Structures are given as structure tokens and as C-alpha cells.
Amino acid sequence: MNTITIKLALTDAARTAHATRTGTLLPRESELPLNLSDLSPEQRAEVLAITGPSTHYHAPEVRVAPGQTHSASLVPTTSDEWLHVLREHAAARAAQRANGVAAELEEIARLTPELERMEALSDEELESVGIISTRSTVYPETKDYDNRVNALMARTRAAHKVREARQRREREEQNARSQERAREREAAAEARKAQAQADRAAWVAAHGSDYLKKAVNAGYDCQRLYVTERAAQEHPAYFVDYQDTARWNDRSCPSEAALDEALRVNGEVVWLTSHPADENIRQCEAVVIREYLGQYDLIRIYPE
């Protein structure tokens, strides 16, 4: 085969001149045959250096620079015209490439200081640095910069993996500590419960009423009766806030009687605003013993 089909982008002036000369209006991109047999060996060598050893070659419109494009200025018919058109196309492509390389190198010059700053970071410092963006390498002239970017990305990803592994290990250790503390709290609660049950059994046996002893020995819980009897013996004149419904405010200056009582029982003088058992009792001074038997509040009204 001795013909190359060249798809050529034509200027409007070239299309108009061709139509005027031949009466045929060609499309903006036209496929035109170039017969290599019509060229000298030197011309064929020059053409093939541009098109390559292919039976089809596309010579589209070339964007040389912003706002500047190149298309074939004539429809070639002779060997000299073909060489002129292909030389212009090759020159436009070379200019396009040169401008592209220059723009890339200018952008690289702008980005290089930041790249150098990040390259100087230690692996530990890279743990808190975001992954930088890669560039789409177009020209070999910019390959060195892109290789540096890729190397920095690899370091950064490795640093992030180290950080993630450490954070995962820290979370696991924290979870283990939390579980251990939960087990310790559960064990302590069980121990307090067992101790409270032992204390209750001992107190009931030693101080409880016959009725309370009989009920407990029969397997009944009788917690409220137990608390009532014990509070009555240990802190007479106090009532038990079983449901935790009593409400009070701080007492800025207690009466002497209430203060003496609070000091005696290691309690606190408060201003009672809501009585848990008697709605008719208005706001008044009171002494509170908190956490009696580990969970109840005992309250004594003043003046009595």
C-alpha cells in the first residue's frame, strides 16, 4: 500500500479557496489521500517522520496557546503543498508541546517550595499531614517532580498506617481498661451487696423484732421493715425517705439545735421544701443523714 489517508483540519479560508477552485466544499475535517509514490525518498522520509508508518494519520486542529489554534491553511494537492501543510502541523504541535511544558514547569516551580517543606518532615510529623494530590504527568520533563510527589505520598501513607495502627492499639487498650474497671465496679458492688446482706442478717438476729426475725427466717426480704426498725433504734426522731422524693435547698445559717444535731450524727442542715410523706408540712429546717445503709436518706424536722 502506497497511500496514507490523512484526516486534516482545514481553515475556513482553505475550504473556501478549494471550493472556489474545484466547486467542491470540503468538511472542516476532511480525509485526503497522500500517495507516497508521488514523493521523493527524502520527502517520504520527512512525511513518515511526522505521520509514522501508518496508513491513517489524524492532523486535528492544534491549540497552540490560549486563544490561538492552527489548522491547515490550504488543501494540499502537490507534494510540495503536502510537505508545507504537514510541516506547519508538526510545528504547531511542537509549539503546543513547548507551551505545555513551560506551563507545567511554571506550576511546578510554584508548588516545589511546599513539596520541599513536606519532604523535610519526619515520619512522625507526616502522621498528621493530609495526603497530597497527585498530578497527571503529561511530559517527561515534569517526571522528576511527579516522582518526588509519589515518593512523598508513599511516605505519608505509610505514616498514616502507623498512626492508625497506634490509634487502634490505644482504642483496644482503652477498651480493655474500661472493661476491667467495669468488672472491678461489678465485683465491688457484689461485695457491698454481700456485706450489706451479712450486716442485715446479723442486725436482725441481734436487734430485730420477733416479727422481723420470723419473716426473715421464713425467707422473706422485708427490706423496708428492716430499715424502719434499724433507723428507729439508731436514729430515733428521723423518718426514712424510701422513694427519694424529699427535696431541699441549702441552709445558709442553721439554728443552733439543728447544727448541734447535724454535728452529732455527721449530717447536714438543709431547708426542706418537699416532705416525702406529709404534704401538710410546710417548708422548714431539717437535718439530713445521707446514704443511710448505703442508699437511704434520713430526715429530722426542726423545730420538732
PDB file of C-alpha atoms in Angstrom, residues 109-260:
ATOM      1  CA  ALA A 109       8.070  25.995  40.342  1.00  0.00           C
ATOM      2  CA  ARG A 110       5.111  27.356  42.288  1.00  0.00           C
ATOM      3  CA  LEU A 111       4.481  24.028  44.039  1.00  0.00           C
ATOM      4  CA  THR A 112       8.085  23.000  44.726  1.00  0.00           C
ATOM      5  CA  PRO A 113       8.639  25.048  47.941  1.00  0.00           C
ATOM      6  CA  GLU A 114       5.666  23.348  49.587  1.00  0.00           C
ATOM      7  CA  LEU A 115       6.856  19.955  48.350  1.00  0.00           C
ATOM      8  CA  GLU A 116      10.324  20.601  49.776  1.00  0.00           C
ATOM      9  CA  ARG A 117       8.789  21.655  53.106  1.00  0.00           C
ATOM     10  CA  MET A 118       6.808  18.422  53.303  1.00  0.00           C
ATOM     11  CA  GLU A 119       9.744  16.292  52.196  1.00  0.00           C
ATOM     12  CA  ALA A 120      11.687  17.671  55.176  1.00  0.00           C
ATOM     13  CA  LEU A 121       9.037  16.462  57.653  1.00  0.00           C
ATOM     14  CA  SER A 122       9.783  13.437  59.780  1.00  0.00           C
ATOM     15  CA  ASP A 123       7.641  10.313  59.518  1.00  0.00           C
ATOM     16  CA  GLU A 124       6.078  11.213  62.867  1.00  0.00           C
ATOM     17  CA  GLU A 125       5.150  14.680  61.557  1.00  0.00           C
ATOM     18  CA  LEU A 126       3.700  13.173  58.380  1.00  0.00           C
ATOM     19  CA  GLU A 127       1.202  11.227  60.517  1.00  0.00           C
ATOM     20  CA  SER A 128      -0.882  14.396  60.876  1.00  0.00           C
ATOM     21  CA  VAL A 129      -0.465  15.627  57.292  1.00  0.00           C
ATOM     22  CA  GLY A 130      -3.134  15.053  54.679  1.00  0.00           C
ATOM     23  CA  ILE A 131      -2.420  13.016  51.547  1.00  0.00           C
ATOM     24  CA  ILE A 132      -1.340  15.434  48.831  1.00  0.00           C
ATOM     25  CA  SER A 133      -2.860  15.248  45.376  1.00  0.00           C
ATOM     26  CA  THR A 134      -1.072  13.549  42.513  1.00  0.00           C
ATOM     27  CA  ARG A 135      -0.697  15.144  39.107  1.00  0.00           C
ATOM     28  CA  SER A 136      -1.351  13.615  35.750  1.00  0.00           C
ATOM     29  CA  THR A 137       2.069  13.527  34.158  1.00  0.00           C
ATOM     30  CA  VAL A 138       1.952  14.642  30.518  1.00  0.00           C
ATOM     31  CA  TYR A 139       5.549  15.470  29.681  1.00  0.00           C
ATOM     32  CA  PRO A 140       8.770  13.647  30.515  1.00  0.00           C
ATOM     33  CA  GLU A 141      10.267  16.989  31.547  1.00  0.00           C
ATOM     34  CA  THR A 142       7.977  17.016  34.606  1.00  0.00           C
ATOM     35  CA  LYS A 143       8.523  13.386  35.562  1.00  0.00           C
ATOM     36  CA  ASP A 144      11.121  14.141  38.262  1.00  0.00           C
ATOM     37  CA  TYR A 145       8.680  16.324  40.203  1.00  0.00           C
ATOM     38  CA  ASP A 146       5.942  13.731  39.925  1.00  0.00           C
ATOM     39  CA  ASN A 147       8.302  11.010  41.121  1.00  0.00           C
ATOM     40  CA  ARG A 148       9.059  13.150  44.186  1.00  0.00           C
ATOM     41  CA  VAL A 149       5.347  13.655  44.805  1.00  0.00           C
ATOM     42  CA  ASN A 150       4.704   9.919  44.531  1.00  0.00           C
ATOM     43  CA  ALA A 151       7.561   9.161  46.927  1.00  0.00           C
ATOM     44  CA  LEU A 152       6.175  11.670  49.437  1.00  0.00           C
ATOM     45  CA  MET A 153       2.714  10.143  49.077  1.00  0.00           C
ATOM     46  CA  ALA A 154       4.144   6.697  49.801  1.00  0.00           C
ATOM     47  CA  ARG A 155       5.856   8.029  52.949  1.00  0.00           C
ATOM     48  CA  THR A 156       2.692   9.819  54.054  1.00  0.00           C
ATOM     49  CA  ARG A 157       0.502   6.745  53.537  1.00  0.00           C
ATOM     50  CA  ALA A 158       2.982   4.633  55.490  1.00  0.00           C
ATOM     51  CA  ALA A 159       2.976   7.220  58.304  1.00  0.00           C
ATOM     52  CA  HIS A 160      -0.824   7.221  58.331  1.00  0.00           C
ATOM     53  CA  LYS A 161      -0.844   3.438  58.627  1.00  0.00           C
ATOM     54  CA  VAL A 162       1.496   3.681  61.612  1.00  0.00           C
ATOM     55  CA  ARG A 163      -0.805   6.276  63.195  1.00  0.00           C
ATOM     56  CA  GLU A 164      -3.909   4.190  62.504  1.00  0.00           C
ATOM     57  CA  ALA A 165      -2.261   1.089  63.977  1.00  0.00           C
ATOM     58  CA  ARG A 166      -1.249   3.039  67.082  1.00  0.00           C
ATOM     59  CA  GLN A 167      -4.737   4.553  67.460  1.00  0.00           C
ATOM     60  CA  ARG A 168      -6.304   1.126  67.010  1.00  0.00           C
ATOM     61  CA  ARG A 169      -3.980  -0.297  69.665  1.00  0.00           C
ATOM     62  CA  GLU A 170      -4.773   2.612  72.007  1.00  0.00           C
ATOM     63  CA  ARG A 171      -8.504   2.067  71.498  1.00  0.00           C
ATOM     64  CA  GLU A 172      -8.122  -1.617  72.247  1.00  0.00           C
ATOM     65  CA  GLU A 173      -6.115  -0.846  75.377  1.00  0.00           C
ATOM     66  CA  GLN A 174      -8.667   1.756  76.461  1.00  0.00           C
ATOM     67  CA  ASN A 175     -11.499  -0.713  75.894  1.00  0.00           C
ATOM     68  CA  ALA A 176      -9.623  -3.321  77.890  1.00  0.00           C
ATOM     69  CA  ARG A 177      -9.120  -0.835  80.748  1.00  0.00           C
ATOM     70  CA  SER A 178     -12.783   0.164  80.608  1.00  0.00           C
ATOM     71  CA  GLN A 179     -13.861  -3.476  80.748  1.00  0.00           C
ATOM     72  CA  GLU A 180     -11.503  -4.117  83.655  1.00  0.00           C
ATOM     73  CA  ARG A 181     -12.887  -1.091  85.546  1.00  0.00           C
ATOM     74  CA  ALA A 182     -16.432  -2.317  84.824  1.00  0.00           C
ATOM     75  CA  ARG A 183     -15.535  -5.749  86.196  1.00  0.00           C
ATOM     76  CA  GLU A 184     -13.980  -4.116  89.252  1.00  0.00           C
ATOM     77  CA  ARG A 185     -17.085  -1.980  89.825  1.00  0.00           C
ATOM     78  CA  GLU A 186     -19.303  -5.017  89.415  1.00  0.00           C
ATOM     79  CA  ALA A 187     -17.184  -7.015  91.833  1.00  0.00           C
ATOM     80  CA  ALA A 188     -17.191  -4.140  94.336  1.00  0.00           C
ATOM     81  CA  ALA A 189     -20.972  -3.816  94.036  1.00  0.00           C
ATOM     82  CA  GLU A 190     -21.376  -7.544  94.607  1.00  0.00           C
ATOM     83  CA  ALA A 191     -19.061  -7.339  97.609  1.00  0.00           C
ATOM     84  CA  ARG A 192     -21.035  -4.400  99.044  1.00  0.00           C
ATOM     85  CA  LYS A 193     -24.272  -6.252  98.443  1.00  0.00           C
ATOM     86  CA  ALA A 194     -22.948  -9.371 100.155  1.00  0.00           C
ATOM     87  CA  GLN A 195     -21.647  -7.293 103.063  1.00  0.00           C
ATOM     88  CA  ALA A 196     -24.972  -5.458 103.366  1.00  0.00           C
ATOM     89  CA  GLN A 197     -26.831  -8.757 103.413  1.00  0.00           C
ATOM     90  CA  ALA A 198     -24.478 -10.118 106.067  1.00  0.00           C
ATOM     91  CA  ASP A 199     -24.850  -6.925 108.137  1.00  0.00           C
ATOM     92  CA  ARG A 200     -28.626  -7.096 107.810  1.00  0.00           C
ATOM     93  CA  ALA A 201     -28.742 -10.739 108.852  1.00  0.00           C
ATOM     94  CA  ALA A 202     -26.540 -10.001 111.857  1.00  0.00           C
ATOM     95  CA  TRP A 203     -28.549  -6.942 112.894  1.00  0.00           C
ATOM     96  CA  VAL A 204     -31.902  -8.707 112.501  1.00  0.00           C
ATOM     97  CA  ALA A 205     -30.638 -11.612 114.586  1.00  0.00           C
ATOM     98  CA  ALA A 206     -29.362  -9.295 117.308  1.00  0.00           C
ATOM     99  CA  HIS A 207     -31.848  -6.401 117.333  1.00  0.00           C
ATOM    100  CA  GLY A 208     -34.827  -7.163 115.126  1.00  0.00           C
ATOM    101  CA  SER A 209     -38.374  -7.576 116.386  1.00  0.00           C
ATOM    102  CA  ASP A 210     -39.763 -11.080 116.770  1.00  0.00           C
ATOM    103  CA  TYR A 211     -41.934 -10.450 113.735  1.00  0.00           C
ATOM    104  CA  LEU A 212     -38.968  -9.333 111.582  1.00  0.00           C
ATOM    105  CA  LYS A 213     -36.875 -12.301 112.702  1.00  0.00           C
ATOM    106  CA  LYS A 214     -39.722 -14.718 111.923  1.00  0.00           C
ATOM    107  CA  ALA A 215     -40.285 -13.232 108.449  1.00  0.00           C
ATOM    108  CA  VAL A 216     -36.594 -13.163 107.513  1.00  0.00           C
ATOM    109  CA  ASN A 217     -36.061 -16.725 108.761  1.00  0.00           C
ATOM    110  CA  ALA A 218     -39.003 -17.779 106.599  1.00  0.00           C
ATOM    111  CA  GLY A 219     -37.211 -16.395 103.528  1.00  0.00           C
ATOM    112  CA  TYR A 220     -38.986 -13.054 103.138  1.00  0.00           C
ATOM    113  CA  ASP A 221     -36.953  -9.964 102.223  1.00  0.00           C
ATOM    114  CA  CYS A 222     -38.728  -7.414 104.457  1.00  0.00           C
ATOM    115  CA  GLN A 223     -36.210  -4.693 103.478  1.00  0.00           C
ATOM    116  CA  ARG A 224     -38.495  -1.793 104.345  1.00  0.00           C
ATOM    117  CA  LEU A 225     -39.353  -3.200 107.773  1.00  0.00           C
ATOM    118  CA  TYR A 226     -35.674  -3.861 108.435  1.00  0.00           C
ATOM    119  CA  VAL A 227     -34.701  -0.263 107.535  1.00  0.00           C
ATOM    120  CA  THR A 228     -37.600   1.149 109.569  1.00  0.00           C
ATOM    121  CA  GLU A 229     -36.696  -0.818 112.708  1.00  0.00           C
ATOM    122  CA  ARG A 230     -32.995  -0.144 112.433  1.00  0.00           C
ATOM    123  CA  ALA A 231     -33.435   3.577 111.773  1.00  0.00           C
ATOM    124  CA  ALA A 232     -35.843   3.821 114.710  1.00  0.00           C
ATOM    125  CA  GLN A 233     -33.255   2.284 117.019  1.00  0.00           C
ATOM    126  CA  GLU A 234     -30.152   4.009 115.666  1.00  0.00           C
ATOM    127  CA  HIS A 235     -31.673   7.399 114.796  1.00  0.00           C
ATOM    128  CA  PRO A 236     -34.969   7.948 116.619  1.00  0.00           C
ATOM    129  CA  ALA A 237     -36.954  11.032 115.529  1.00  0.00           C
ATOM    130  CA  TYR A 238     -35.783  10.580 111.906  1.00  0.00           C
ATOM    131  CA  PHE A 239     -38.005   9.297 109.111  1.00  0.00           C
ATOM    132  CA  VAL A 240     -36.770   7.323 106.091  1.00  0.00           C
ATOM    133  CA  ASP A 241     -37.129   8.804 102.577  1.00  0.00           C
ATOM    134  CA  TYR A 242     -37.685   5.418 100.904  1.00  0.00           C
ATOM    135  CA  GLN A 243     -38.698   6.743  97.467  1.00  0.00           C
ATOM    136  CA  ASP A 244     -36.134   9.560  97.364  1.00  0.00           C
ATOM    137  CA  THR A 245     -38.870  12.158  96.904  1.00  0.00           C
ATOM    138  CA  ALA A 246     -37.821  14.672  99.540  1.00  0.00           C
ATOM    139  CA  ARG A 247     -36.460  17.956  98.187  1.00  0.00           C
ATOM    140  CA  TRP A 248     -34.428  20.630  99.926  1.00  0.00           C
ATOM    141  CA  ASN A 249     -32.201  23.641  99.421  1.00  0.00           C
ATOM    142  CA  ASP A 250     -29.000  24.665 101.160  1.00  0.00           C
ATOM    143  CA  ARG A 251     -29.387  26.232 104.602  1.00  0.00           C
ATOM    144  CA  SER A 252     -27.206  29.352 104.845  1.00  0.00           C
ATOM    145  CA  CYS A 253     -27.414  29.761 108.627  1.00  0.00           C
ATOM    146  CA  PRO A 254     -28.795  26.834 110.642  1.00  0.00           C
ATOM    147  CA  SER A 255     -30.389  27.067 114.065  1.00  0.00           C
ATOM    148  CA  GLU A 256     -28.178  26.041 116.947  1.00  0.00           C
ATOM    149  CA  ALA A 257     -30.301  22.985 117.778  1.00  0.00           C
ATOM    150  CA  ALA A 258     -30.185  21.704 114.186  1.00  0.00           C
ATOM    151  CA  LEU A 259     -26.476  22.431 113.933  1.00  0.00           C
ATOM    152  CA  ASP A 260     -25.720  20.521 117.130  1.00  0.00           C
TER     153      ASP A 260
END
